[in-house]
Coordinates of C-alpha atoms in Angstrom, one line a residue:
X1 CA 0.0 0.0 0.0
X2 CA 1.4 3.6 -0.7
X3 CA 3.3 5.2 2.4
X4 CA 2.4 8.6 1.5
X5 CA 0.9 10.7 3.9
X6 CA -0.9 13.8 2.4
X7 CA -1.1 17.6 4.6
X8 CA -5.0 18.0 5.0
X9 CA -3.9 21.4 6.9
X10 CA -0.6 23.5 7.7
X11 CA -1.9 24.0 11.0
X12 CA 1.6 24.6 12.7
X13 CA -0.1 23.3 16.0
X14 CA 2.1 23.6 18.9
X15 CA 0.4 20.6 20.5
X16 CA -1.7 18.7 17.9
X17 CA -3.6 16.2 19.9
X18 CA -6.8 14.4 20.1
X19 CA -7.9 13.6 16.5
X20 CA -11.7 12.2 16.7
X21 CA -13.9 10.9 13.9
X22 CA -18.0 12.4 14.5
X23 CA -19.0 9.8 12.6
X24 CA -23.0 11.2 12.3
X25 CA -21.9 14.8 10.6
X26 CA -18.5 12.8 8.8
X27 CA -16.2 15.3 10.3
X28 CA -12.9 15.7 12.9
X29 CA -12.4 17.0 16.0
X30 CA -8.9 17.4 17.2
X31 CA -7.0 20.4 19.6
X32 CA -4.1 22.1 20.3
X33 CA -3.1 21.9 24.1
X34 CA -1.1 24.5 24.1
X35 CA -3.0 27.3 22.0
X36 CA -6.3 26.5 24.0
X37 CA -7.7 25.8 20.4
X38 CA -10.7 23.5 19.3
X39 CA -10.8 22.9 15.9
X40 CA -12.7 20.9 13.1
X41 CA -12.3 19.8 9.6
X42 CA -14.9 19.6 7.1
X43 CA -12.8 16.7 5.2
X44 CA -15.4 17.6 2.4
X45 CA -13.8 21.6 1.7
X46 CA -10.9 21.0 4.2
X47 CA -12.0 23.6 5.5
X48 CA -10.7 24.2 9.2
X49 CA -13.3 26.2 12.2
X50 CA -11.3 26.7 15.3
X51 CA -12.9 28.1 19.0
X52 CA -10.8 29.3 21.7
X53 CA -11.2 27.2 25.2
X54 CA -10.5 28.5 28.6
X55 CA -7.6 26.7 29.5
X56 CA -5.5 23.9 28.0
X57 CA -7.5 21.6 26.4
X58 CA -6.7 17.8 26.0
X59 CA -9.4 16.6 24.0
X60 CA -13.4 17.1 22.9
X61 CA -15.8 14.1 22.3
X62 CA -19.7 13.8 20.9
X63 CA -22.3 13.2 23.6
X64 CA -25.8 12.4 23.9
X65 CA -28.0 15.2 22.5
X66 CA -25.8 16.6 19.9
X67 CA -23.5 17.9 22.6
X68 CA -19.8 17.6 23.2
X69 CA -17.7 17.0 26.1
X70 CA -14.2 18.5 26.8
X71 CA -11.2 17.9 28.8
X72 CA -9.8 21.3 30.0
X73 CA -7.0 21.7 32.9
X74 CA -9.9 22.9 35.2
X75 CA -12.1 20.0 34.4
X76 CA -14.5 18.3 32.7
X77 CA -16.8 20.6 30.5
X78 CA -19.1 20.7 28.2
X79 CA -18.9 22.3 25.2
X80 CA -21.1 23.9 22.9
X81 CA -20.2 25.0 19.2
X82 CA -22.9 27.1 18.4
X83 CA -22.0 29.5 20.9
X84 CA -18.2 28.4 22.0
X85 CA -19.4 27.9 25.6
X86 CA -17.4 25.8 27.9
X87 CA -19.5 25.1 31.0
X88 CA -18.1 23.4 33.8
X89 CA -19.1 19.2 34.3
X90 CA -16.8 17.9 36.8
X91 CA -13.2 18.6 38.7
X92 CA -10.8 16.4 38.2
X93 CA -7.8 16.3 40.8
X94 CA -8.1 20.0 41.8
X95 CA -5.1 19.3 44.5
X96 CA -2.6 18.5 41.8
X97 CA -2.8 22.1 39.8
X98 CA 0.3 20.9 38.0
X99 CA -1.8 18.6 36.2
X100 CA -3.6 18.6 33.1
X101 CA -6.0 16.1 31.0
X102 CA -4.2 14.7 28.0
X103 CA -6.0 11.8 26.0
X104 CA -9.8 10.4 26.2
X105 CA -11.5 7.8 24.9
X106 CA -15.4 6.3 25.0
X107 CA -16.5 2.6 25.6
X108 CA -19.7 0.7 24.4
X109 CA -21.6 1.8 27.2
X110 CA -20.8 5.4 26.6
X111 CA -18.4 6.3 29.6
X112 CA -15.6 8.4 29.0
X113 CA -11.8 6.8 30.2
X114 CA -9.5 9.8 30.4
X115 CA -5.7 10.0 31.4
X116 CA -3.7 13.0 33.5
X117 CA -0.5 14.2 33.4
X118 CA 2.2 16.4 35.0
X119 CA 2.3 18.9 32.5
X120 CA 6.0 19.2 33.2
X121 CA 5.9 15.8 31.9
X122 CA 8.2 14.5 34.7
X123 CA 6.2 13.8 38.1
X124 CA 4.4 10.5 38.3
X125 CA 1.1 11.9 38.9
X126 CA -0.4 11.5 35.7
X127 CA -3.9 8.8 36.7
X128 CA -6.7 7.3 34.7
X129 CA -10.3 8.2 35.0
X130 CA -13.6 7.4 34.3
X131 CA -16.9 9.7 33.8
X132 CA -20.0 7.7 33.4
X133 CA -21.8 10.6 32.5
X134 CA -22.8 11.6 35.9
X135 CA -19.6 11.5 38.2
X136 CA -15.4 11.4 37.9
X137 CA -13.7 7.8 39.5
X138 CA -10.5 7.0 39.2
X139 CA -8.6 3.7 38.7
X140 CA -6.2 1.4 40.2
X141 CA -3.8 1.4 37.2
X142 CA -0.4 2.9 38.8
X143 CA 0.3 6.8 37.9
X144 CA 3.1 7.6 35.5
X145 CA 4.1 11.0 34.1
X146 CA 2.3 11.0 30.8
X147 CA -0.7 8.9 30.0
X148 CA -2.4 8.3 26.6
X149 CA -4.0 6.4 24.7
X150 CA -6.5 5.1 26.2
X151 CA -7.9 2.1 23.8
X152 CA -10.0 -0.5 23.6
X153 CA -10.0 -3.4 22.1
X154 CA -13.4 -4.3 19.6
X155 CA -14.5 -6.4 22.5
X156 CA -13.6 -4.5 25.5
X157 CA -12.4 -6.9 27.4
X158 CA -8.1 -5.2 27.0
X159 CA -7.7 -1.8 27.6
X160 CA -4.7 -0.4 25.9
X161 CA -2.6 2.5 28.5
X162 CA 0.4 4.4 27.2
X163 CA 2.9 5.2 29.7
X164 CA 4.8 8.0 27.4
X165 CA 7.6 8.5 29.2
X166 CA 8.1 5.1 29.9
X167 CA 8.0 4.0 26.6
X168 CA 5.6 1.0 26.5
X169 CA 2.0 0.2 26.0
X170 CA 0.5 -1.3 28.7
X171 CA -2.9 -4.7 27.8
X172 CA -5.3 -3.9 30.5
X173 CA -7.5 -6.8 31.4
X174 CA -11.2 -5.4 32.0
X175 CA -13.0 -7.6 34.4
X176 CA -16.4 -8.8 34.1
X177 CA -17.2 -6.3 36.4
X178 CA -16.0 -3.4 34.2
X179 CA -12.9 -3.0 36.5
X180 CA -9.1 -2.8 35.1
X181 CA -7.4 -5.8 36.0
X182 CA -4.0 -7.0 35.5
X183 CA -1.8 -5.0 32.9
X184 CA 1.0 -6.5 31.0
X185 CA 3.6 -4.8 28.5
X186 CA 2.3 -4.9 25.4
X187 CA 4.7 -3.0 23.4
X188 CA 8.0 -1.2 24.6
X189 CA 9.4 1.5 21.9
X190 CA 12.8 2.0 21.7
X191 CA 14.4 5.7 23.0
X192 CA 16.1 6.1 20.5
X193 CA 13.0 5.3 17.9
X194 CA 10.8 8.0 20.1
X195 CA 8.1 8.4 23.1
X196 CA 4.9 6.4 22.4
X197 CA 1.8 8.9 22.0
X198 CA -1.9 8.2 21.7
X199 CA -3.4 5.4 20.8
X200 CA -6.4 3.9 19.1
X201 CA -7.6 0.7 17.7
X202 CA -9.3 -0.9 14.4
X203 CA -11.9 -2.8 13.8
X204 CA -9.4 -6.3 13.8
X205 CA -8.2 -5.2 16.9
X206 CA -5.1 -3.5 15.8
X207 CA -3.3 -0.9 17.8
X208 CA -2.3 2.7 15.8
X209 CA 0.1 4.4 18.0
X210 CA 2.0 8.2 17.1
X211 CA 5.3 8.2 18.1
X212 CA 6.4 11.2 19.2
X213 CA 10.1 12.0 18.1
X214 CA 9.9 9.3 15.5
X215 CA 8.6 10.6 12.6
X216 CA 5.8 8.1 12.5
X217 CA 2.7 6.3 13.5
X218 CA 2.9 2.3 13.6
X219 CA 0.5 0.0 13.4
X220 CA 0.7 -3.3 15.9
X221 CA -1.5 -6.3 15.8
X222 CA -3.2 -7.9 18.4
X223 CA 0.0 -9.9 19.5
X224 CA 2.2 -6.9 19.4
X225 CA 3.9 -7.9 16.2
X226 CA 4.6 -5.0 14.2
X227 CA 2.4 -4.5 10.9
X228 CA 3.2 -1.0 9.5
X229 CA 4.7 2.0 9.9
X230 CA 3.6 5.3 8.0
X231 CA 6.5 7.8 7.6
X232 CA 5.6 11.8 8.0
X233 CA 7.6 14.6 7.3
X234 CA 7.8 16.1 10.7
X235 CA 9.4 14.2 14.6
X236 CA 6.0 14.8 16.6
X237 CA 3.5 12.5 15.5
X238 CA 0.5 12.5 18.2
X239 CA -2.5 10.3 17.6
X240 CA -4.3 8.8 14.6
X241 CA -7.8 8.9 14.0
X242 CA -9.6 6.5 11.8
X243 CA -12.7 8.3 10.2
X244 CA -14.3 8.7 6.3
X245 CA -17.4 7.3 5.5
X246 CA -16.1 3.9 5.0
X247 CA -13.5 4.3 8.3
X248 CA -10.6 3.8 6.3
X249 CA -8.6 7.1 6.0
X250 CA -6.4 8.0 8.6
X251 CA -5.7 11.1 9.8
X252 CA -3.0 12.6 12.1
X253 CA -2.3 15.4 14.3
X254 CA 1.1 16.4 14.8
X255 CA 3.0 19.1 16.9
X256 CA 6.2 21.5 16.2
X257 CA 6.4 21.8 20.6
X258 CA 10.3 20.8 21.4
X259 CA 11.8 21.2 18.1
X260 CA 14.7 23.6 17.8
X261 CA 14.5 26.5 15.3
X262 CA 16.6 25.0 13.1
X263 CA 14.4 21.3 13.7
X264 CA 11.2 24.2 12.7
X265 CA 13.1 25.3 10.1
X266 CA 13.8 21.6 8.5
X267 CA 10.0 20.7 9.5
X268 CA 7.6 23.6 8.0
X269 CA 5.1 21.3 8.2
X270 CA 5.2 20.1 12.0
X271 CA 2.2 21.1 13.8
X272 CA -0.4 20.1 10.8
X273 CA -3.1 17.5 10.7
X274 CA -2.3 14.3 7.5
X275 CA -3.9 11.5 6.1
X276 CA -3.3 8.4 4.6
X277 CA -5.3 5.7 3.6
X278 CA -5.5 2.4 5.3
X279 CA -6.9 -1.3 4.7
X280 CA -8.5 -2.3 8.3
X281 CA -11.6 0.2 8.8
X282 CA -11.2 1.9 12.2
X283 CA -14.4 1.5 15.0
X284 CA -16.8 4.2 15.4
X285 CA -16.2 6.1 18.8
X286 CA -19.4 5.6 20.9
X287 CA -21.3 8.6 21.3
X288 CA -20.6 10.2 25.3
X289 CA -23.2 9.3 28.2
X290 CA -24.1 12.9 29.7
X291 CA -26.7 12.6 32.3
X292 CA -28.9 15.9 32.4

């Protein structure tokens, strides 16, 4: 299959992050952290529309009732784009003020699993949470620095958890009581190959990872075997999102934070959103329980 990756926009993100197919209006959601930006492509025009939230951002997701949910700093939010209101939903760790949300994802029944971090991406005191629509728990899984992904496999029963600056992808087993159980390495990434970044899976169960510093995303089957890896022409590679109307174009955010200004220079493109086309069709992302 061809390797090319093609710019859907020159963004020049600082922190690209969060891609999310809406599969009901066929268009992406993604942010940038550090600009406090929402944006969303129209993959019809590629046309971009952008809002400003109130603090960093980490990610936005579809809810129930044509609504969206967002993870800011502060919080939880919801979020609406007719007006660009953020109202707040629910703190999360309010005594840890160094922290910020980072990565989200939904499961079949709708519940939101989100990760922390130390946003100076050193302190292990980055934890993974849940919102069932109503209320913020937290989970057992051990903190790290940096969390992302989270994924889940087509059946739910293995949760995928990056530990970024431990370079390895964690298999979660989920209970039959919805609970994370025990957690083996799935994947370690070498240092000198990059940081492991978010993380999503296909509809065969496939893990799509960005590696950050690596100039790529990869692709790693159910065993942890290595399938593909899709070159880009900038380091940061953040998260892939599978979305089109047949699930089966890829795009991927990206993000010129870190690079030198000579690295900017040689990158022009860092901090823009891609594509590429894949073979496996991803999994639409469950629409967001949000109790009134």
């Amino acid at each position: 299959m061809e390797e090319a990756v093609r710019t859907v926009w020159q963004g020049a993100m600082t922190l690209g992050e969060g891609p999310v197919w809406d599969a009901a209006a066929q268009q992406l959601w993604f942010v940038d952290i550090k600009q406090h930006r929402v944006h969303r492509l129209d993959p019809a025009t590629d046309a971009v529309e952008s809002w400003p939230a109130p603090a960093q951002v980490g990610w936005v997701l579809p809810a129930e009732g044509g609504r969206m949910i967002a993870g800011l700093q502060t919080g939880l939010a919801t979020f609406d784009p007719a007006t660009g209101d953020f109202t707040p939903l629910a703190e999360v760790e309010p005594h840890l003020p160094g922290n910020r949300l980072n990565d989200a994802t939904v499961d079949a029944d709708g519940t939101i699993w989100f990760g922390s971090m130390d946003d100076g991406c050193e302190l292990p005191t980055g934890r993974l949470h849940r919102f069932d629509g109503a209320a913020v728990t937290t989970t057992a899984i051990p903190a790290v620095p940096i969390t992302n992904g989270p994924a889940f496999a087509p059946g739910g029963d293995t949760l995928y958890h990056v530990d970024t600056a431990g370079g390895v992808l964690h298999a979660v087993t989920i209970d039959a009581d919805g609970e994370p159980g025990a957690m083996r390495d799935f994947v370690r990434i070498d240092p000198d190959h990059g940081n492991p970044d978010g993380a999503i899976t296909d509809s065969a169960g496939n893990v799509w990872v960005g590696i950050w510093g690596g100039w790529c995303a990869r692709c790693y089957a159910p065993d942890g075997s290595l399938l593909r890896e899709v070159r880009f022409p900038c380091a940061n590679v953040t998260k892939v999102a599978l979305g089109g109307p047949d699930l089966r174009t890829a795009y991927a955010t990206t993000a010129k934070a870190d690079l030198t200004e000579a690295e900017l220079a040689e990158q022009p493109l860092a901090g823009g959103v891609f594509m590429f086309e894949v073979e496996v069709p991803g999994l639409p992302v469950p629409v967001a329980r949000l109790r009134s």
